[in-house]
Coordinates of C-alpha atoms and ligand atoms in Angstrom, one line a residue:
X1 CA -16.8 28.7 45.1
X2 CA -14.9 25.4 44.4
X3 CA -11.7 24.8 44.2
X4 CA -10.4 21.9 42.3
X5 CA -7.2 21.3 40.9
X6 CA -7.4 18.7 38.0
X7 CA -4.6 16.1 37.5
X8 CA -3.2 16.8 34.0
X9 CA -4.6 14.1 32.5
X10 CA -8.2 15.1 33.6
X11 CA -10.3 14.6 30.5
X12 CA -12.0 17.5 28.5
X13 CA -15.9 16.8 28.2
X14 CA -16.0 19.9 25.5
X15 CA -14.3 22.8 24.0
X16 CA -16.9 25.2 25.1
X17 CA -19.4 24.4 28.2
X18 CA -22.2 26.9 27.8
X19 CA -25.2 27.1 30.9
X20 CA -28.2 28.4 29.8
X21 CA -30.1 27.3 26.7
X22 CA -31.8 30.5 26.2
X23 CA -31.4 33.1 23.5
X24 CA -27.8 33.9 24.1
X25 CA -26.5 30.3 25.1
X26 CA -27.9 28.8 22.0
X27 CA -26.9 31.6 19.5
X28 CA -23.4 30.8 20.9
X29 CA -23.8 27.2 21.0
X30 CA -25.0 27.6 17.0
X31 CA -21.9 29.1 15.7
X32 CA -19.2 27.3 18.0
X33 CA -20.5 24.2 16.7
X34 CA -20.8 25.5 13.2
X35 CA -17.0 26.5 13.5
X36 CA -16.1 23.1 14.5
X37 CA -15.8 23.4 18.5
X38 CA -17.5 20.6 20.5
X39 CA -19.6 22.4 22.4
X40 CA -22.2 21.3 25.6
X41 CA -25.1 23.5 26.4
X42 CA -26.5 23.0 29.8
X43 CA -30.1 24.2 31.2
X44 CA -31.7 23.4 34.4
X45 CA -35.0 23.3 32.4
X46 CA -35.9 20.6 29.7
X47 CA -35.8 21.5 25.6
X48 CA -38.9 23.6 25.3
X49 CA -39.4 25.2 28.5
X50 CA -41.6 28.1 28.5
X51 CA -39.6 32.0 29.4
X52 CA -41.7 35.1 30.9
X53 CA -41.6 37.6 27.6
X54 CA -43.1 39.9 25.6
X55 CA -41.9 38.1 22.9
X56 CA -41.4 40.9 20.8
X57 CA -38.3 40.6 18.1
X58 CA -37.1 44.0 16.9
X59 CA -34.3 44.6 14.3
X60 CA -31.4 43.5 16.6
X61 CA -33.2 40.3 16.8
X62 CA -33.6 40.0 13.0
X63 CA -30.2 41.3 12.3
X64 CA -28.8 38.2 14.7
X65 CA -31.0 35.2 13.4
X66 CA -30.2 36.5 10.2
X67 CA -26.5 35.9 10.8
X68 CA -27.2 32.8 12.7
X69 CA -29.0 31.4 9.8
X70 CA -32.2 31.1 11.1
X71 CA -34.1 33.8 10.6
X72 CA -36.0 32.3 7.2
X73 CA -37.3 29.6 10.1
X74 CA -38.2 32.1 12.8
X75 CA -40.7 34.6 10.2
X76 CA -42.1 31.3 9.0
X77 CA -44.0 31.3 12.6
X78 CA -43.6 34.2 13.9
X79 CA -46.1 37.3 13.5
X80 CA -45.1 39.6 11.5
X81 CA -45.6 43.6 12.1
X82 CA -45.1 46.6 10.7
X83 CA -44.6 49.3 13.3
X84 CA -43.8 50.0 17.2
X85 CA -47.1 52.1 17.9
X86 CA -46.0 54.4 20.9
X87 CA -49.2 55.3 23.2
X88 CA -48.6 58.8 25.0
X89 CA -51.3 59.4 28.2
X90 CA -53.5 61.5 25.9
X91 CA -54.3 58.3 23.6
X92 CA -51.9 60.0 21.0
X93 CA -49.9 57.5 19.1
X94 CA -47.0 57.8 16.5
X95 CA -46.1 54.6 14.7
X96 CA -42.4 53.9 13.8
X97 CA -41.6 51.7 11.0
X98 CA -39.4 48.9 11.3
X99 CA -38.6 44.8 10.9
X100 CA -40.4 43.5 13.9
X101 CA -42.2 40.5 14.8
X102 CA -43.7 38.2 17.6
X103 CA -43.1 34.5 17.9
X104 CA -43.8 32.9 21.5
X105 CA -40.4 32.1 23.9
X106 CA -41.2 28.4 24.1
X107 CA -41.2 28.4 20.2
X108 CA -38.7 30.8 19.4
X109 CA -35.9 29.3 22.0
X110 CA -36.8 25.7 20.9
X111 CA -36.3 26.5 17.4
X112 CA -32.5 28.4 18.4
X113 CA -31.8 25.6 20.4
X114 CA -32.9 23.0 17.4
X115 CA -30.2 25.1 15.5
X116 CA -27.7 24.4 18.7
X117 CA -28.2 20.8 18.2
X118 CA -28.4 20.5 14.7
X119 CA -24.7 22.4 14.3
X120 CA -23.5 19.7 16.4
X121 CA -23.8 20.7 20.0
X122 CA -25.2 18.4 22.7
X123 CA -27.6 19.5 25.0
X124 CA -27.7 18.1 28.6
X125 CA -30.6 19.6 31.7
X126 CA -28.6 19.9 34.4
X127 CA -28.3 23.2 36.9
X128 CA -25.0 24.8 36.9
X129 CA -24.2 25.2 41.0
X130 CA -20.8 26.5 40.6
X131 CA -17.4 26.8 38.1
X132 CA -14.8 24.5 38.6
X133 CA -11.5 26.2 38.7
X134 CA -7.7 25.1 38.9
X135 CA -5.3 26.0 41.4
X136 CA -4.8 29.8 39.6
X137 CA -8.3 30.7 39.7
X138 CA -9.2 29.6 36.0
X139 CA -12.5 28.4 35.3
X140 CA -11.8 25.2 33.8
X141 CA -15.4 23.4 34.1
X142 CA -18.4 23.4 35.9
X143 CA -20.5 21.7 38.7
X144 CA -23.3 20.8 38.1
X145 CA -26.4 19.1 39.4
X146 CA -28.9 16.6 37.9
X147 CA -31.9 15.8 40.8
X148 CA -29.8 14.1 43.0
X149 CA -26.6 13.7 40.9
X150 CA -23.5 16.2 41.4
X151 CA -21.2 15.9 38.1
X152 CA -18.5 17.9 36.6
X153 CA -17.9 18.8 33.0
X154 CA -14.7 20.2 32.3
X155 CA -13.8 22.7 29.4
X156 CA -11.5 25.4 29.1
X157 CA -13.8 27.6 28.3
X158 CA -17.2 28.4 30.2
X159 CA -20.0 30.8 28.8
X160 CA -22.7 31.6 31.3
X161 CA -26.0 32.4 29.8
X162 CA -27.9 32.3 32.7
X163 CA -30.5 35.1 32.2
X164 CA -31.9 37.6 35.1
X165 CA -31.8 35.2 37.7
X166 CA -28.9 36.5 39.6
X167 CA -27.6 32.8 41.7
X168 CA -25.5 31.6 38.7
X169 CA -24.0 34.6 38.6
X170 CA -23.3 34.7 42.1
X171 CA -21.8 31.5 42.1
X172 CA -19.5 32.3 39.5
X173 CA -18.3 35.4 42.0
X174 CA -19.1 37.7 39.0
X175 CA -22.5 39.7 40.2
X176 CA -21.9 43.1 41.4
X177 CA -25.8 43.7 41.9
X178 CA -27.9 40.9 42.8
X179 CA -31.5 43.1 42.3
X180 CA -33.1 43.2 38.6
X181 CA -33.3 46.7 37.1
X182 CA -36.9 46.3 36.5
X183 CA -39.8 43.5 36.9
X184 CA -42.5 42.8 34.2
X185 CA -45.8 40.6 34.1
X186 CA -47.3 39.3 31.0
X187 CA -50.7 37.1 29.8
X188 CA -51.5 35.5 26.8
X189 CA -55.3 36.1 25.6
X190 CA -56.4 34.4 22.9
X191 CA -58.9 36.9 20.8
X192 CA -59.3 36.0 17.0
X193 CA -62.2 38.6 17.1
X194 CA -59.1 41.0 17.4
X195 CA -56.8 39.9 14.8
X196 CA -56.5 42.6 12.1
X197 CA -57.2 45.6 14.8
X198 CA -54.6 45.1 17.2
X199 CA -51.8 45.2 14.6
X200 CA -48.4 47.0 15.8
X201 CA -46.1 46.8 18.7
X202 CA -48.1 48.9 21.5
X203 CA -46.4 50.5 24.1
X204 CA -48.8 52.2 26.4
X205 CA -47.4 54.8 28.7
X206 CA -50.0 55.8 31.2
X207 CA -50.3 57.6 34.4
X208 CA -51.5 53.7 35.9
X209 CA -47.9 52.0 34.8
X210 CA -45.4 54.3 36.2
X211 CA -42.4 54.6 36.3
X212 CA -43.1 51.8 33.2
X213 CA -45.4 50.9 30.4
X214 CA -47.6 48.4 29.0
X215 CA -47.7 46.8 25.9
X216 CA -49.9 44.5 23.6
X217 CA -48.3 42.6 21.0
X218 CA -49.9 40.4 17.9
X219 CA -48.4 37.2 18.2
X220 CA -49.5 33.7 15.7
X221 CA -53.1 32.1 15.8
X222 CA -55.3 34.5 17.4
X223 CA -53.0 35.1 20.7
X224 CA -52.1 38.3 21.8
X225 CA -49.1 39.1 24.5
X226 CA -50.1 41.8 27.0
X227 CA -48.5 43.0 29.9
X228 CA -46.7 45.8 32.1
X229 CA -43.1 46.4 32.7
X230 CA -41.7 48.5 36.0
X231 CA -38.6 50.1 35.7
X232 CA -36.9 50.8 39.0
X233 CA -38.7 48.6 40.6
X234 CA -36.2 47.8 43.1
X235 CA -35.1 50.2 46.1
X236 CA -31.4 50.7 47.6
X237 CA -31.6 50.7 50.9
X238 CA -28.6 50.8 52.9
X239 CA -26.4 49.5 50.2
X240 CA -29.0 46.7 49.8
X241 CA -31.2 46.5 46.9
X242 CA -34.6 45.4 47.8
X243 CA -38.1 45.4 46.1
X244 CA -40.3 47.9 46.3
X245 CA -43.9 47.9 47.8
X246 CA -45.5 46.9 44.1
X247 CA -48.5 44.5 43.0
X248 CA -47.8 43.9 39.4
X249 CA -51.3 42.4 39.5
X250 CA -52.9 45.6 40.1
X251 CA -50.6 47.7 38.0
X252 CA -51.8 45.4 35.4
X253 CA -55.0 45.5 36.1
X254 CA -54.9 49.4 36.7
X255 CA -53.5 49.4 33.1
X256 CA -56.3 47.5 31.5
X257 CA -58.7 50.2 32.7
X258 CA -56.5 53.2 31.5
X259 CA -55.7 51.4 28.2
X260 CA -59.4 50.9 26.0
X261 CA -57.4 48.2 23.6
X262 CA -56.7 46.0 26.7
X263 CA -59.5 46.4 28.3
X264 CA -61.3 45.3 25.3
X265 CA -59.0 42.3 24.7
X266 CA -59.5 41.3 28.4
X267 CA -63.5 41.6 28.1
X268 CA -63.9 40.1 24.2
X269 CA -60.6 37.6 24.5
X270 CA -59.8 34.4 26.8
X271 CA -56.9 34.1 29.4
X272 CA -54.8 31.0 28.4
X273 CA -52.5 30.0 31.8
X274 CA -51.6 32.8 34.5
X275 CA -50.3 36.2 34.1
X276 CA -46.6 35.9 34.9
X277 CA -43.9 37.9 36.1
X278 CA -39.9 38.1 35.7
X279 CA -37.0 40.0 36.8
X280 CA -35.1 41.9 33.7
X281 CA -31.2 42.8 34.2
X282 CA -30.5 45.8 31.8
X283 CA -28.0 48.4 30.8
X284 CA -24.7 46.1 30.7
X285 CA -24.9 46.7 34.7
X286 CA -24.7 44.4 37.4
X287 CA -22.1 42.0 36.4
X288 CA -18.2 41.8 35.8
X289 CA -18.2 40.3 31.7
X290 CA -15.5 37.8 32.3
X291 CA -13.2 36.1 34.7
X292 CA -10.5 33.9 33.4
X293 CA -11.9 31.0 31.6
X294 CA -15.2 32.6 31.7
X295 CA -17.0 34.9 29.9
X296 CA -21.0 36.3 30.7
X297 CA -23.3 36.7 28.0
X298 CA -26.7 37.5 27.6
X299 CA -28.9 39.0 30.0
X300 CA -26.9 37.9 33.0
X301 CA -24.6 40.5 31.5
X302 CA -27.2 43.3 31.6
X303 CA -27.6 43.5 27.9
X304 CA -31.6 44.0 28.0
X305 CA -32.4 47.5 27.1
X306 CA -34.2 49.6 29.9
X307 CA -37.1 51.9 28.4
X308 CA -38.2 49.3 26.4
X309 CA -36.9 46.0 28.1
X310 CA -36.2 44.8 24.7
X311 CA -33.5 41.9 25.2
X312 CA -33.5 38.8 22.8
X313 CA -31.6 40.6 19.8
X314 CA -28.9 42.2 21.7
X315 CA -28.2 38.6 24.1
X316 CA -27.7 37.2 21.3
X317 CA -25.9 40.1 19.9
X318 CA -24.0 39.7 22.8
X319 CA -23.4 35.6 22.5
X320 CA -22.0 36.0 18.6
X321 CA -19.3 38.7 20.3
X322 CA -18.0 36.4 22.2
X323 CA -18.3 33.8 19.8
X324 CA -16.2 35.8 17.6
X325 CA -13.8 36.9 20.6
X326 CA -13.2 32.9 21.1
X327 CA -12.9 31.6 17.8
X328 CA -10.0 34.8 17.1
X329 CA -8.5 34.0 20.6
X330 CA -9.1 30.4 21.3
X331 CA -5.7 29.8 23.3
X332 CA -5.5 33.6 24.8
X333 CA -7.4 33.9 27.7
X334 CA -6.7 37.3 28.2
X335 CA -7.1 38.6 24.8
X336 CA -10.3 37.1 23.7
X337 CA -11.7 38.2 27.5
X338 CA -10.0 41.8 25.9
X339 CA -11.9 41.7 22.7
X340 CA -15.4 40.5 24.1
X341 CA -15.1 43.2 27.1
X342 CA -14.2 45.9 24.3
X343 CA -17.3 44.8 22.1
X344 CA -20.0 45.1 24.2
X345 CA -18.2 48.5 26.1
X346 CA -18.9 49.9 22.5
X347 CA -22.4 49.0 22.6
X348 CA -22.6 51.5 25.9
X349 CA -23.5 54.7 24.3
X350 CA -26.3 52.9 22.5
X351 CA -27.4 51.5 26.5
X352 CA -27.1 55.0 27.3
X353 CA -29.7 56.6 25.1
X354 CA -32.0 53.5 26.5
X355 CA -31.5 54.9 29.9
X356 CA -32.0 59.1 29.2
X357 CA -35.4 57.5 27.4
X358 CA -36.1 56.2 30.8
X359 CA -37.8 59.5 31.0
X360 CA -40.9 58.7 29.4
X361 CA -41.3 55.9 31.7
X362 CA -41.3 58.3 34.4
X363 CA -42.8 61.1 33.1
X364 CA -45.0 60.3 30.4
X365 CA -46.1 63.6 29.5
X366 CA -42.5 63.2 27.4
X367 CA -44.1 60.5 25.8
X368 CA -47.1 62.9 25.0
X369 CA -44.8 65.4 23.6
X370 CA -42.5 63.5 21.5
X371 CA -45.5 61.8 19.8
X372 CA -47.4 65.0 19.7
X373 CA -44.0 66.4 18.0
X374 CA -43.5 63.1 16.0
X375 CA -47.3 62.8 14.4
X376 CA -45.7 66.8 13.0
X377 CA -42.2 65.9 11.4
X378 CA -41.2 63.1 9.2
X379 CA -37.6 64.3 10.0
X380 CA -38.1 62.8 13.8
X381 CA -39.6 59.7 12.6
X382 CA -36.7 59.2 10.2
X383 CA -34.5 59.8 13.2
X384 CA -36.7 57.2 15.1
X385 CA -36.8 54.6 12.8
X386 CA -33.2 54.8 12.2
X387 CA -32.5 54.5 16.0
X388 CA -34.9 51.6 16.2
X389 CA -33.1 49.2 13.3
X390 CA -29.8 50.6 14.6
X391 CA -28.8 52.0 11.4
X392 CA -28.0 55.9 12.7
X393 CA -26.6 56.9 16.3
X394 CA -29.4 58.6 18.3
X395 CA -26.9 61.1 19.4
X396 CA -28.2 63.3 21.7
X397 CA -32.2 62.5 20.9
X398 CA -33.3 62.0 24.4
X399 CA -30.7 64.2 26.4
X400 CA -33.2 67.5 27.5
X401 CA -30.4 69.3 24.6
X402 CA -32.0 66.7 21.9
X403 CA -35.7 67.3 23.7
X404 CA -35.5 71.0 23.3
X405 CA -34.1 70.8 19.6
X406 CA -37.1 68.4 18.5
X407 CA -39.4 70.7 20.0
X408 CA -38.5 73.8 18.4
X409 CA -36.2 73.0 15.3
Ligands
LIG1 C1 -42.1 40.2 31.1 C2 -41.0 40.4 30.2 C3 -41.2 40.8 28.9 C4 -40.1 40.9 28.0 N1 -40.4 41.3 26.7 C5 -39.4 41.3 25.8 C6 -39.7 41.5 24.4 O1 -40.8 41.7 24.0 N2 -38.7 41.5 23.5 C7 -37.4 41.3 23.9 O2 -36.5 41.3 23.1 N3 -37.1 41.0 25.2 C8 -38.0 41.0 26.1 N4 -37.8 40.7 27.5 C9 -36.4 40.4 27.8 C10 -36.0 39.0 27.4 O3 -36.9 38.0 27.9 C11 -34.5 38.7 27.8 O4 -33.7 39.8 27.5 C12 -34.0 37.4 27.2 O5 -34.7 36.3 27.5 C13 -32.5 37.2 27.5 O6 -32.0 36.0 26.9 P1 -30.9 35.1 27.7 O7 -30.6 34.0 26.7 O8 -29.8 36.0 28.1 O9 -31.6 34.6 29.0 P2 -32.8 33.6 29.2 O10 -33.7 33.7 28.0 O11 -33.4 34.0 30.5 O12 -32.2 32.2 29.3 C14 -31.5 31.8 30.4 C15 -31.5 30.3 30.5 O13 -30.6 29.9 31.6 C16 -31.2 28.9 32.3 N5 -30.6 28.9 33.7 C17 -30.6 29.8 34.6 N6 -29.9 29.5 35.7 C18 -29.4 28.3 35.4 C19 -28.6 27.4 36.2 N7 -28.1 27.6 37.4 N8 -28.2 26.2 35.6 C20 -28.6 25.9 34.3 N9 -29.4 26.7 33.6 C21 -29.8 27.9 34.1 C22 -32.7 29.2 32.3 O14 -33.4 28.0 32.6 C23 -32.9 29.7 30.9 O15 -33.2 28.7 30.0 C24 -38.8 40.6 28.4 C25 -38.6 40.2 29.7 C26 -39.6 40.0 30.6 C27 -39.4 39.5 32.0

């Protein structure tokens, strides 16, 4: 980590340096801006890169473009749906209702990073290599890396959107777990045969993705997103984390022979590019939120949901905390790092219930009988719906307590 004291007089290049123009870094980038901050978003890749995703937006996603303003632009390319349609092993499926959609990464992030920019941020591709602190340990900037330039931005605030790639993180001396809670591969087939019979948000659970799932989700113009997501993909060993024996290839493959729907849309549709895999950090774990100077947001924070890997919504849930946390606290270090840590520790029961419904991924006969039990009682989809748009507290609905009360209640 580097050490660098500045002379008093060093200039300020921003109020707000933020790395990582994904999701998170430009939902924070949008409202600091917007609030009158001078703010410099960083990314190692250029404006429209592509990001591995399902591309999936469920309500937390809505609910945050919504307050960001931009949710009006989003719908008018994204594809909208109607329902999550949960799979169970049997080929039972239970739809739950709720404001969803699918718009492609390399659309959806240029359009929030469009709405960085046009709020008044400036963007610059550089890779963030490590923070620039002063002689107390405060972040006060960042190094950073253009091909073969070093330069450093100073701000007195750092936000470090960095995603589930772990070496930011690391050089920031914040990651307590360098291994990804889980690892997913996705494809893109175009299939306009299909449009109109693949409608909702699959998710598959099947004896050939497990511990997991795979999904297939509508997106615009005749594409469809398909893939499989492995939860505990990664081994400790020793106090190390490492990655266990898996070929996402086959498990995608094996799922597109358990799954009729994808194996249909890989016979009838065309592959566009490769099939693609990522890491996903979930379940606010892995990372300290804040250091002085510094605060972590996004999925480099952990703020993905396991069970479903669902992540866009809550990093930029997460991103407008600490927006909120810095516009309240601007000169308090410690008490906007106070009020951001506070925010998202509230969000942990709701990370919580993500993990208990882990089970399914590992057992999906659960998933059987909760869609076996859900087809039967409107009361349980109510409860379903309301835990999927975040507007009632799932309470105890996957604990075995909850399991046994659907089942029999
Ligand atoms: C296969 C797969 C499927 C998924 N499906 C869904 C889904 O359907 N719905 C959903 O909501 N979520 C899904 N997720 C999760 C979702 O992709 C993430 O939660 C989301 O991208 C997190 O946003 P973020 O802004 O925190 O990070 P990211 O979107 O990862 O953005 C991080 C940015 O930081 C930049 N960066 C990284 N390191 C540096 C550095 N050193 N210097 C400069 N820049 C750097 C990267 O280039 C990137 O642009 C899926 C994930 C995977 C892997």
């Amino acid at each position: 980590m580097s050490m660098q004291a500045p002379s008093p007089d060093t200039p300020v290049d921003a109020d707000v340096l933020i790395v990582g123009a994904g999701p998170a870094g430009s939902a924070a980038g949008r409202v600091l801006a917007q609030a009158g901050w001078r703010v410099t978003l960083v990314d190692a890749q250029p404006m429209g890169r592509d990001k591995v995703c399902g591309d999936g937006l469920i309500p937390d996603a809505h609910a945050a473009l919504a307050r960001l303003g931009l949710l009006e632009a989003v719908m008018a390319r994204a594809q909208r749906v109607r329902h999550v349609r949960g799979v169970g092993p049997s080929g039972r499926h239970l739809d739950v209702p709720a404001h969803l959609a699918v718009l492609p990464r390399r659309e959806l992030d240029a359009l929030l990073l469009q709405g960085a920019l046009d709020a008044g941020a400036r963007f610059l591709q550089a890779r963030f290599e490590a923070p620039l602190e002063d002689a107390d340990g405060r972040v006060i900037g960042a190094r950073l890396r253009q091909g073969e330039q070093g330069l450093s931005l100073h701000a007195p605030w750092v936000l470090l959107a960095t995603g589930a790639v772990p070496k930011a993180l690391q050089a920031a001396g914040l990651c307590t777990r360098h291994t990804p809670s889980c690892v997913a591969l996705r494809g893109y087939v175009h299939a306009p045969a299909l449009v109109g019979q693949i409608t909702e948000l699959e998710v598959v659970w099947t004896r050939a993705v497990r511990p997991g799932y795979g999904w297939i989700f509508p997106a615009p113009d005749g594409v469809f997103n398909i893939g499989v997501g492995l939860t505990e993909s990664h081994a400790e060993h020793e106090g190390k984390g490492r990655k266990k024996a898996v070929n996402l290839r086959q498990v995608f493959d094996d799922f597109v022979a358990a799954h009729p729907p994808a194996s249909r849309l890989m016979r009838e549709g065309t592959l566009l590019g490769d099939l693609k895999g990522a890491p996903l950090r979930c379940s606010l774990e892995g990372a300290r939120f804040t250091r002085p100077g510094l605060m972590v947001i996004g999925e480099a924070a952990g703020t993905t949901y396991s069970f479903t890997g669902e992540g866009i919504g809550k990093a930029m849930q997460s991103a407008l905390l600490a927006a909120d946390a810095l516009r309240q606290h601007r000169e308090d270090d410690s008490a906007a790092r106070a009020q951001y840590e506070a925010a998202l520790e509230a969000l942990r029961p709701r990370y919580r219930m993500y993990e208990r419904a882990n089970q399914a991924n590992r057992y999906p006969w659960l998933a059987d009988l909760l869609i076996w039990r859900g087809q039967r009682s409107p009361r349980l989809r109510e409860r379903l719906a309301g835990v999927l748009e975040e507007t009632s507290n799932p309470g105890t609905l996957f604990s075995w307590r909850g399991l046994r009360r659907v089942l029999w209640d």
